[in-house]
Amino acid sequence: MFVDGRFRASSGDDRIDVSFPYDGTVWATVPDGTAADVDTAVGVARAAFESDAWGDAKPSDRRVILNQIADTIDANTRELAELETLQNGKLLREMEQQMEALGEWYRYYGRICEEVESGRTIPVDKKDGQMFNYVRHEPYGVVGAITAWNSPLLLTAWKFAPALAAGNTVVQKPSEETPVSALRFAELVYEHTDLPPGVYNVVPGYGHTGAALTAHPDVDKLAFTGSTAVGREVAKTAGENLTKVSLELGGKSPNVIFPDADLNDAVNGVMKGIFAATGQTCMAGSRVLVHEDVHEEVVARLTEKASDIKLGDPRDPETEMGPVAFRGQWETVHEYVQSGLAEGATITVGGEMPADQPGECFIQPTVFVDVENDMTVAREEIFGPVASVISFEDEAAALDIANDTEFGLAAAIWTRDMDRANRFVETVQAGTVWVNEYRLIAPNSPFGGYKASGLGRENGREGLEEYYQTKSVWYNHAGEVGDPFVLDAE
Ligand code: NAD
């Protein structure tokens, strides 16, 4: 574990094997953190929050540290990208790009934490204007951050950078599938920056470690990325403890194609939406809604492109799609493929484990047609390279189908008709909407879910606000308190 600025042993003996999903090689083990470990880390984070070293740090001091973290990432992108790939099997070239961009999250929050205007004065209409009322933004204290395996250090940045910018301290529980990069990142941060010990701590472990962090009474704010099912559990516990919580959960995002779209771009957008990262992204465009006039053509093009995808070692620059991240995920995807077939959908390409790849985590890029929106493959998040293509007859039907889901993370529309695009943007229930694009994110653009896709936002100014609480301060300059038995609420 990485606690109080250094590695230390867990109080337990259980370990987690970390394997490379391409061929199944186990290349690391980490401790399976206990509830006692979580308690230690939270205690350390609390002490750091109350220390002069961190408590007295001004926004400009925090900006300096956030920039140092960004510089540290920049100097170590290759190593961090390799760690990510070895843990979850995502393409090394995608991970390198992600690591090259990662520093920007820290720089962005370093910059904007200096612009948070604590001290906004409010002209309250009291005591003949003799009351002075202003607002302070204060950090919560100890943040418990629980993250998923699909983009481990990116999801870390979405929590750690704003939490730090606002002056909190953090205990992170990374996914049991991908714990190594967070540990190495913490080590690098403490080797190369002035972050005081105890401000960032990492306790690896399975779900029980996350549950211990969620339930810990001294955690002031929880930030969770993961499945909707576990998110509900986290929210329940947070509700009992009245802990502030933000949740970034799953999706079943509609990627909607109209006949007037540039079909070449649209099909590339579908590929980007569902086959990039082997479909393991929360924002995957897993429901492909296609107007009936172009359905046949889009399916033909998509099928051809999907069958051309080059599978292989994610470290090879020629590879376009690697394995899914671990065997359990492969089994989940496989079961969904079987359920699609059983419920009457048809596969135009894929659906099998390829014979020519090592390990046990490869699945072919898969396209389902003849899908109805009430089938399991259209309703549940598969989190794998499986597109469910649904035909629609007009704009109203497209919108109905797009919104007929418990999720609301993202959506896209492909059309040249900007009035139609606007109607879609205004009506679709999703936290992110792309028009003639897919799978773009940025540090300064808020990201998060409607409906069962989450609570709160990450990134952008909204992402920073999640880490402040607001205090309203009243100064009486009038000298008169007035009637003590009447609440002056007018
Ligand atoms: P998961 O819910 O299984 O696990 C997420 C994290 O929660 C892990 O660290 C896990 O150990 C921990 N955990 C498990 N049980 C817990 C419990 N009872 N209490 C507290 N923590 C617990 O999700 P996953 O399989 O790691 O990740 C895939 C999911 O994450 C997908 O649903 C995907 O859509 C979602 N995701 C969402 C976003 C987003 O920004 N909206 C981003 C990436 C991934």
Tab-separated table of C-alpha atoms in Angstrom, residues 37-431:
chain	number	residue	atom	x	y	z
A	37	ASP	CA	-5.557	-0.742	6.350
A	38	VAL	CA	-8.350	1.548	5.217
A	39	ASP	CA	-8.696	2.860	8.745
A	40	THR	CA	-4.959	3.579	8.912
A	41	ALA	CA	-5.005	5.378	5.564
A	42	VAL	CA	-8.050	7.462	6.465
A	43	GLY	CA	-6.390	8.412	9.770
A	44	VAL	CA	-3.245	9.474	7.908
A	45	ALA	CA	-5.312	11.456	5.389
A	46	ARG	CA	-7.207	13.161	8.224
A	47	ALA	CA	-3.947	14.121	9.950
A	48	ALA	CA	-2.611	15.463	6.637
A	49	PHE	CA	-5.791	17.476	6.120
A	50	GLU	CA	-5.357	19.060	9.537
A	51	SER	CA	-1.587	19.585	9.172
A	52	ASP	CA	-0.107	23.023	8.607
A	53	ALA	CA	1.777	21.687	5.585
A	54	TRP	CA	-1.472	21.047	3.698
A	55	GLY	CA	-4.027	23.048	5.685
A	56	ASP	CA	-2.109	26.293	5.168
A	57	ALA	CA	-1.384	25.642	1.492
A	58	LYS	CA	-2.882	28.471	-0.564
A	59	PRO	CA	-4.440	27.904	-3.972
A	60	SER	CA	-1.201	29.118	-5.544
A	61	ASP	CA	0.772	26.522	-3.525
A	62	ARG	CA	-1.637	23.850	-4.676
A	63	ARG	CA	-1.285	25.050	-8.260
A	64	VAL	CA	2.491	24.635	-8.015
A	65	ILE	CA	2.089	21.069	-6.745
A	66	LEU	CA	-0.495	20.177	-9.390
A	67	ASN	CA	1.898	21.449	-12.055
A	68	GLN	CA	4.694	19.359	-10.534
A	69	ILE	CA	2.440	16.316	-10.767
A	70	ALA	CA	1.731	17.119	-14.425
A	71	ASP	CA	5.463	17.449	-15.119
A	72	THR	CA	6.068	14.123	-13.364
A	73	ILE	CA	3.490	12.436	-15.577
A	74	ASP	CA	5.019	14.038	-18.674
A	75	ALA	CA	8.432	12.662	-17.727
A	76	ASN	CA	7.094	9.136	-17.225
A	77	THR	CA	4.410	8.657	-19.881
A	78	ARG	CA	5.973	5.568	-21.431
A	79	GLU	CA	6.337	3.700	-18.144
A	80	LEU	CA	2.840	4.609	-16.977
A	81	ALA	CA	1.341	3.653	-20.356
A	82	GLU	CA	3.091	0.288	-20.250
A	83	LEU	CA	1.753	-0.376	-16.765
A	84	GLU	CA	-1.777	0.424	-17.896
A	85	THR	CA	-1.475	-1.892	-20.907
A	86	LEU	CA	-0.004	-4.726	-18.850
A	87	GLN	CA	-2.898	-4.484	-16.410
A	88	ASN	CA	-5.917	-4.108	-18.670
A	89	GLY	CA	-4.716	-4.996	-22.167
A	90	LYS	CA	-5.664	-1.684	-23.762
A	91	LEU	CA	-3.607	-0.610	-26.758
A	92	LEU	CA	-0.241	0.767	-25.744
A	93	ARG	CA	-0.531	3.510	-28.343
A	94	GLU	CA	-3.872	4.600	-26.883
A	95	MET	CA	-2.442	4.488	-23.365
A	96	GLU	CA	0.552	6.555	-24.465
A	97	GLN	CA	-1.740	9.216	-25.875
A	98	GLN	CA	-3.799	9.120	-22.706
A	99	MET	CA	-0.682	9.549	-20.543
A	100	GLU	CA	0.538	12.388	-22.760
A	101	ALA	CA	-2.781	14.177	-22.183
A	102	LEU	CA	-3.109	13.250	-18.506
A	103	GLY	CA	-0.965	16.092	-17.147
A	104	GLU	CA	-3.464	18.569	-18.580
A	105	TRP	CA	-6.037	17.511	-16.000
A	106	TYR	CA	-3.662	18.491	-13.207
A	107	ARG	CA	-2.629	21.726	-14.930
A	108	TYR	CA	-6.245	22.679	-15.577
A	109	TYR	CA	-7.310	22.195	-11.958
A	110	GLY	CA	-4.148	23.920	-10.743
A	111	ARG	CA	-5.124	26.901	-12.867
A	112	ILE	CA	-8.782	27.136	-11.957
A	113	CYS	CA	-8.455	26.574	-8.231
A	114	GLU	CA	-6.890	30.032	-8.128
A	115	GLU	CA	-9.982	31.446	-9.796
A	116	VAL	CA	-12.484	30.123	-7.275
A	117	GLU	CA	-13.856	33.277	-5.749
A	118	SER	CA	-14.356	32.451	-2.139
A	119	GLY	CA	-15.743	35.680	-0.745
A	120	ARG	CA	-18.607	36.417	-3.174
A	121	THR	CA	-20.575	39.121	-1.348
A	122	ILE	CA	-24.346	38.784	-1.239
A	123	PRO	CA	-26.503	41.912	-0.862
A	124	VAL	CA	-28.889	40.505	1.767
A	125	ASP	CA	-31.806	42.811	2.455
A	126	LYS	CA	-31.483	42.921	6.249
A	127	LYS	CA	-30.958	45.512	8.950
A	128	ASP	CA	-30.979	48.434	6.554
A	129	GLY	CA	-28.092	46.999	4.631
A	130	GLN	CA	-25.983	46.686	7.758
A	131	MET	CA	-25.430	42.929	7.342
A	132	PHE	CA	-22.395	41.739	5.473
A	133	ASN	CA	-22.952	38.287	3.992
A	134	TYR	CA	-20.383	36.392	2.006
A	135	VAL	CA	-19.630	32.886	0.874
A	136	ARG	CA	-16.619	30.728	1.545
A	137	HIS	CA	-15.764	27.560	-0.350
A	138	GLU	CA	-14.062	25.020	1.847
A	139	PRO	CA	-12.743	21.534	1.161
A	140	TYR	CA	-14.668	18.601	2.627
A	141	GLY	CA	-11.675	16.924	4.233
A	142	VAL	CA	-10.895	13.287	3.445
A	143	VAL	CA	-12.040	12.050	0.044
A	144	GLY	CA	-12.516	8.321	-0.564
A	145	ALA	CA	-11.911	7.643	-4.262
A	146	ILE	CA	-12.899	4.279	-5.746
A	147	THR	CA	-11.988	3.630	-9.366
A	148	ALA	CA	-12.648	1.184	-12.212
A	149	TRP	CA	-10.129	-0.702	-14.360
A	150	ASN	CA	-10.762	0.587	-17.846
A	151	SER	CA	-8.724	3.834	-17.680
A	152	PRO	CA	-7.136	3.634	-14.248
A	153	LEU	CA	-4.950	6.736	-14.156
A	154	LEU	CA	-7.378	8.881	-16.137
A	155	LEU	CA	-10.187	8.073	-13.710
A	156	THR	CA	-7.747	8.766	-10.878
A	157	ALA	CA	-7.009	12.203	-12.341
A	158	TRP	CA	-10.717	13.032	-12.598
A	159	LYS	CA	-10.924	12.700	-8.813
A	160	PHE	CA	-7.465	13.372	-7.471
A	161	ALA	CA	-6.773	16.588	-9.436
A	162	PRO	CA	-9.936	18.492	-8.369
A	163	ALA	CA	-9.848	17.005	-4.848
A	164	LEU	CA	-6.318	18.327	-4.417
A	165	ALA	CA	-7.077	21.638	-6.101
A	166	ALA	CA	-9.852	22.226	-3.567
A	167	GLY	CA	-7.560	21.355	-0.632
A	168	ASN	CA	-8.817	17.885	0.334
A	169	THR	CA	-6.773	14.781	1.035
A	170	VAL	CA	-7.408	11.467	-0.705
A	171	VAL	CA	-7.509	7.744	-0.018
A	172	GLN	CA	-7.875	5.831	-3.272
A	173	LYS	CA	-8.987	2.236	-3.713
A	174	PRO	CA	-8.066	1.323	-7.293
A	175	SER	CA	-9.676	-1.601	-9.089
A	176	GLU	CA	-8.388	-5.036	-8.123
A	177	GLU	CA	-7.733	-5.601	-11.837
A	178	THR	CA	-5.452	-2.576	-12.200
A	179	PRO	CA	-3.884	-1.619	-8.859
A	180	VAL	CA	-0.246	-1.251	-9.943
A	181	SER	CA	-0.379	2.009	-11.903
A	182	ALA	CA	-1.944	3.943	-9.009
A	183	LEU	CA	0.747	2.630	-6.621
A	184	ARG	CA	3.564	3.539	-8.998
A	185	PHE	CA	1.940	6.903	-9.721
A	186	ALA	CA	1.818	7.651	-5.977
A	187	GLU	CA	5.482	6.688	-5.674
A	188	LEU	CA	6.436	8.968	-8.573
A	189	VAL	CA	4.390	11.835	-7.142
A	190	TYR	CA	6.188	11.550	-3.822
A	191	GLU	CA	9.609	11.236	-5.480
A	192	HIS	CA	9.211	14.321	-7.643
A	193	THR	CA	6.793	16.795	-6.068
A	194	ASP	CA	6.306	18.754	-2.853
A	195	LEU	CA	2.991	17.079	-2.014
A	196	PRO	CA	2.998	16.669	1.778
A	197	PRO	CA	2.907	13.052	3.038
A	198	GLY	CA	-0.550	11.655	3.653
A	199	VAL	CA	-2.350	13.870	1.142
A	200	TYR	CA	-2.577	11.044	-1.421
A	201	ASN	CA	-2.800	7.447	-0.264
A	202	VAL	CA	-3.516	4.248	-2.176
A	203	VAL	CA	-4.948	1.105	-0.603
A	204	PRO	CA	-5.410	-1.688	-3.144
A	205	GLY	CA	-7.939	-4.437	-2.585
A	206	TYR	CA	-11.092	-6.127	-3.787
A	207	GLY	CA	-14.611	-4.783	-3.404
A	208	HIS	CA	-14.570	-5.313	0.371
A	209	THR	CA	-11.758	-2.742	0.633
A	210	GLY	CA	-13.912	-0.284	-1.311
A	211	ALA	CA	-16.850	-1.093	0.949
A	212	ALA	CA	-14.702	-0.397	4.032
A	213	LEU	CA	-13.673	2.956	2.571
A	214	THR	CA	-17.278	3.774	1.661
A	215	ALA	CA	-18.506	2.998	5.172
A	216	HIS	CA	-15.672	4.704	7.033
A	217	PRO	CA	-17.163	7.359	9.302
A	218	ASP	CA	-14.224	9.720	8.870
A	219	VAL	CA	-14.524	9.946	5.072
A	220	ASP	CA	-16.216	13.227	4.170
A	221	LYS	CA	-16.782	12.764	0.470
A	222	LEU	CA	-16.906	9.717	-1.797
A	223	ALA	CA	-16.088	9.739	-5.484
A	224	PHE	CA	-16.875	6.479	-7.236
A	225	THR	CA	-16.410	5.230	-10.803
A	226	GLY	CA	-17.750	1.812	-11.628
A	227	SER	CA	-20.843	-0.173	-12.423
A	228	THR	CA	-24.333	1.042	-11.680
A	229	ALA	CA	-24.956	-1.989	-9.423
A	230	VAL	CA	-21.997	-1.223	-7.148
A	231	GLY	CA	-22.709	2.522	-7.430
A	232	ARG	CA	-26.128	1.901	-5.872
A	233	GLU	CA	-24.458	0.076	-2.945
A	234	VAL	CA	-22.025	2.946	-2.464
A	235	ALA	CA	-24.887	5.455	-2.590
A	236	LYS	CA	-26.873	3.444	-0.039
A	237	THR	CA	-24.014	3.453	2.458
A	238	ALA	CA	-23.276	7.099	1.743
A	239	GLY	CA	-26.949	7.805	2.369
A	240	GLU	CA	-26.864	6.098	5.748
A	241	ASN	CA	-23.753	8.018	6.778
A	242	LEU	CA	-24.876	11.215	5.003
A	243	THR	CA	-21.572	11.337	3.172
A	244	LYS	CA	-21.459	13.531	0.097
A	245	VAL	CA	-21.104	11.270	-2.939
A	246	SER	CA	-20.494	11.564	-6.666
A	247	LEU	CA	-20.985	8.572	-8.945
A	248	GLU	CA	-19.727	7.930	-12.478
A	249	LEU	CA	-21.530	4.804	-13.604
A	250	GLY	CA	-22.352	2.724	-16.632
A	251	GLY	CA	-24.020	3.539	-19.922
A	252	LYS	CA	-25.911	2.172	-22.895
A	253	SER	CA	-25.394	5.142	-25.117
A	254	PRO	CA	-27.305	5.657	-28.390
A	255	ASN	CA	-25.281	6.482	-31.500
A	256	VAL	CA	-27.930	7.666	-33.967
A	257	ILE	CA	-27.488	7.800	-37.755
A	258	PHE	CA	-29.818	9.687	-40.116
A	259	PRO	CA	-29.819	9.232	-43.905
A	260	ASP	CA	-28.468	12.746	-44.538
A	261	ALA	CA	-25.279	12.042	-42.576
A	262	ASP	CA	-21.882	11.529	-44.135
A	263	LEU	CA	-22.112	7.749	-43.839
A	264	ASN	CA	-18.384	7.246	-44.012
A	265	ASP	CA	-17.892	9.465	-40.962
A	266	ALA	CA	-20.892	7.954	-39.228
A	267	VAL	CA	-19.647	4.386	-39.616
A	268	ASN	CA	-16.206	5.449	-38.405
A	269	GLY	CA	-17.958	7.068	-35.441
A	270	VAL	CA	-19.721	3.794	-34.702
A	271	MET	CA	-16.386	1.944	-34.855
A	272	LYS	CA	-14.843	4.520	-32.513
A	273	GLY	CA	-17.810	4.248	-30.189
A	274	ILE	CA	-17.897	0.500	-29.751
A	275	PHE	CA	-14.624	-1.122	-30.829
A	276	ALA	CA	-12.066	1.354	-29.439
A	277	ALA	CA	-10.702	0.065	-26.127
A	278	THR	CA	-12.365	-3.277	-26.958
A	279	GLY	CA	-15.692	-1.653	-26.110
A	280	GLN	CA	-14.676	-1.223	-22.478
A	281	THR	CA	-15.567	2.413	-22.064
A	282	CYS	CA	-18.407	3.812	-20.019
A	283	MET	CA	-19.352	6.051	-22.939
A	284	ALA	CA	-19.404	3.195	-25.485
A	285	GLY	CA	-21.927	3.794	-28.263
A	286	SER	CA	-23.342	0.340	-27.755
A	287	ARG	CA	-26.812	1.014	-29.203
A	288	VAL	CA	-26.436	1.960	-32.854
A	289	LEU	CA	-29.729	3.465	-34.023
A	290	VAL	CA	-29.922	3.578	-37.835
A	291	HIS	CA	-32.665	5.052	-40.012
A	292	GLU	CA	-34.346	2.310	-42.048
A	293	ASP	CA	-33.408	3.990	-45.376
A	294	VAL	CA	-29.678	3.536	-44.729
A	295	HIS	CA	-29.825	0.556	-42.401
A	296	GLU	CA	-28.679	-1.989	-44.981
A	297	GLU	CA	-25.807	0.151	-46.190
A	298	VAL	CA	-24.596	1.086	-42.698
A	299	VAL	CA	-24.728	-2.534	-41.531
A	300	ALA	CA	-22.822	-3.697	-44.606
A	301	ARG	CA	-20.085	-1.110	-44.112
A	302	LEU	CA	-19.894	-1.699	-40.376
A	303	THR	CA	-19.716	-5.459	-40.826
A	304	GLU	CA	-16.920	-5.133	-43.346
A	305	LYS	CA	-14.914	-2.748	-41.203
A	306	ALA	CA	-15.438	-4.823	-38.056
A	307	SER	CA	-14.232	-7.969	-39.798
A	308	ASP	CA	-11.073	-6.101	-40.884
A	309	ILE	CA	-10.115	-5.069	-37.332
A	310	LYS	CA	-6.657	-6.384	-36.553
A	311	LEU	CA	-6.596	-8.228	-33.240
A	312	GLY	CA	-3.330	-8.866	-31.450
A	313	ASP	CA	-0.811	-7.930	-28.800
A	314	PRO	CA	-1.826	-4.510	-27.443
A	315	ARG	CA	1.868	-3.522	-27.358
A	316	ASP	CA	2.161	-3.976	-31.133
A	317	PRO	CA	1.586	-0.651	-32.930
A	318	GLU	CA	-0.238	-2.487	-35.738
A	319	THR	CA	-2.881	-3.909	-33.389
A	320	GLU	CA	-6.299	-2.252	-33.499
A	321	MET	CA	-8.086	-4.223	-30.793
A	322	GLY	CA	-6.665	-6.159	-27.868
A	323	PRO	CA	-8.296	-8.580	-25.437
A	324	VAL	CA	-10.862	-7.639	-22.816
A	325	ALA	CA	-9.257	-6.952	-19.464
A	326	PHE	CA	-9.747	-10.239	-17.634
A	327	ARG	CA	-11.394	-13.612	-17.938
A	328	GLY	CA	-14.450	-12.690	-15.864
A	329	GLN	CA	-15.179	-9.842	-18.261
A	330	TRP	CA	-14.774	-12.204	-21.222
A	331	GLU	CA	-17.375	-14.495	-19.661
A	332	THR	CA	-19.758	-11.582	-19.123
A	333	VAL	CA	-19.430	-10.509	-22.772
A	334	HIS	CA	-19.810	-14.092	-23.961
A	335	GLU	CA	-23.010	-14.530	-21.936
A	336	TYR	CA	-24.461	-11.351	-23.415
A	337	VAL	CA	-23.685	-12.588	-26.927
A	338	GLN	CA	-25.508	-15.840	-26.144
A	339	SER	CA	-28.471	-13.922	-24.729
A	340	GLY	CA	-28.679	-11.807	-27.901
A	341	LEU	CA	-28.848	-14.945	-30.021
A	342	ALA	CA	-31.357	-16.597	-27.700
A	343	GLU	CA	-33.640	-13.529	-27.820
A	344	GLY	CA	-33.687	-13.455	-31.609
A	345	ALA	CA	-30.980	-11.000	-32.672
A	346	THR	CA	-28.668	-11.937	-35.559
A	347	ILE	CA	-24.888	-11.643	-35.690
A	348	THR	CA	-23.432	-10.238	-38.933
A	349	VAL	CA	-19.841	-10.533	-37.759
A	350	GLY	CA	-17.972	-11.821	-34.705
A	351	GLY	CA	-19.391	-13.356	-31.562
A	352	GLU	CA	-16.640	-15.918	-31.069
A	353	MET	CA	-13.285	-16.258	-29.396
A	354	PRO	CA	-10.734	-15.949	-32.231
A	355	ALA	CA	-8.707	-19.111	-32.753
A	356	ASP	CA	-5.434	-17.349	-33.549
A	357	GLN	CA	-4.879	-15.335	-30.342
A	358	PRO	CA	-3.235	-16.412	-27.074
A	359	GLY	CA	-4.743	-16.329	-23.597
A	360	GLU	CA	-8.423	-16.569	-22.841
A	361	CYS	CA	-9.591	-12.943	-23.089
A	362	PHE	CA	-10.066	-12.269	-26.815
A	363	ILE	CA	-13.466	-11.833	-28.331
A	364	GLN	CA	-14.140	-10.890	-31.945
A	365	PRO	CA	-15.665	-7.484	-32.719
A	366	THR	CA	-19.363	-8.293	-32.863
A	367	VAL	CA	-22.331	-6.683	-34.628
A	368	PHE	CA	-25.901	-7.627	-33.779
A	369	VAL	CA	-28.801	-6.724	-36.098
A	370	ASP	CA	-32.528	-7.470	-35.777
A	371	VAL	CA	-32.274	-5.979	-32.309
A	372	GLU	CA	-35.355	-4.675	-30.510
A	373	ASN	CA	-34.806	-2.120	-27.789
A	374	ASP	CA	-36.313	-4.414	-25.152
A	375	MET	CA	-33.754	-7.178	-25.698
A	376	THR	CA	-31.079	-7.690	-23.062
A	377	VAL	CA	-28.308	-6.672	-25.506
A	378	ALA	CA	-30.071	-3.313	-25.925
A	379	ARG	CA	-30.871	-2.738	-22.275
A	380	GLU	CA	-27.815	-3.828	-20.279
A	381	GLU	CA	-24.268	-2.548	-20.412
A	382	ILE	CA	-22.113	-5.273	-21.995
A	383	PHE	CA	-18.763	-3.469	-21.625
A	384	GLY	CA	-17.213	-5.275	-24.553
A	385	PRO	CA	-16.922	-4.995	-28.361
A	386	VAL	CA	-20.578	-5.704	-29.116
A	387	ALA	CA	-22.718	-3.288	-31.156
A	388	SER	CA	-26.498	-3.691	-31.082
A	389	VAL	CA	-27.948	-2.160	-34.255
A	390	ILE	CA	-31.565	-1.018	-34.024
A	391	SER	CA	-33.544	0.247	-37.028
A	392	PHE	CA	-35.896	3.250	-36.721
A	393	GLU	CA	-38.338	4.867	-39.101
A	394	ASP	CA	-38.355	8.570	-38.197
A	395	GLU	CA	-36.923	11.202	-35.885
A	396	ALA	CA	-39.594	10.803	-33.226
A	397	ALA	CA	-39.003	7.070	-33.045
A	398	ALA	CA	-35.249	7.610	-32.857
A	399	LEU	CA	-35.654	9.928	-29.884
A	400	ASP	CA	-38.035	7.556	-28.143
A	401	ILE	CA	-35.626	4.662	-28.522
A	402	ALA	CA	-32.613	6.797	-27.553
A	403	ASN	CA	-34.292	7.787	-24.277
A	404	ASP	CA	-35.870	4.404	-23.583
A	405	THR	CA	-33.066	3.231	-21.302
A	406	GLU	CA	-32.253	3.438	-17.606
A	407	PHE	CA	-28.900	4.982	-18.521
A	408	GLY	CA	-27.999	8.509	-19.634
A	409	LEU	CA	-24.248	8.865	-19.939
A	410	ALA	CA	-23.687	9.893	-23.552
A	411	ALA	CA	-25.349	10.091	-26.969
A	412	ALA	CA	-24.412	11.022	-30.517
A	413	ILE	CA	-26.245	12.050	-33.651
A	414	TRP	CA	-24.977	11.877	-37.230
A	415	THR	CA	-26.784	14.314	-39.523
A	416	ARG	CA	-26.142	17.367	-41.681
A	417	ASP	CA	-29.457	18.909	-40.600
A	418	MET	CA	-28.561	21.224	-37.718
A	419	ASP	CA	-32.197	21.813	-36.752
A	420	ARG	CA	-32.588	18.102	-36.285
A	421	ALA	CA	-29.302	17.997	-34.366
A	422	ASN	CA	-30.565	20.756	-32.082
A	423	ARG	CA	-33.815	18.963	-31.389
A	424	PHE	CA	-31.805	15.872	-30.485
A	425	VAL	CA	-29.416	17.819	-28.241
A	426	GLU	CA	-32.343	19.356	-26.372
A	427	THR	CA	-34.366	16.163	-25.989
A	428	VAL	CA	-31.872	13.380	-25.415
A	429	GLN	CA	-31.361	12.452	-21.762
A	430	ALA	CA	-27.592	12.215	-21.550
A	431	GLY	CA	-24.794	14.042	-19.782
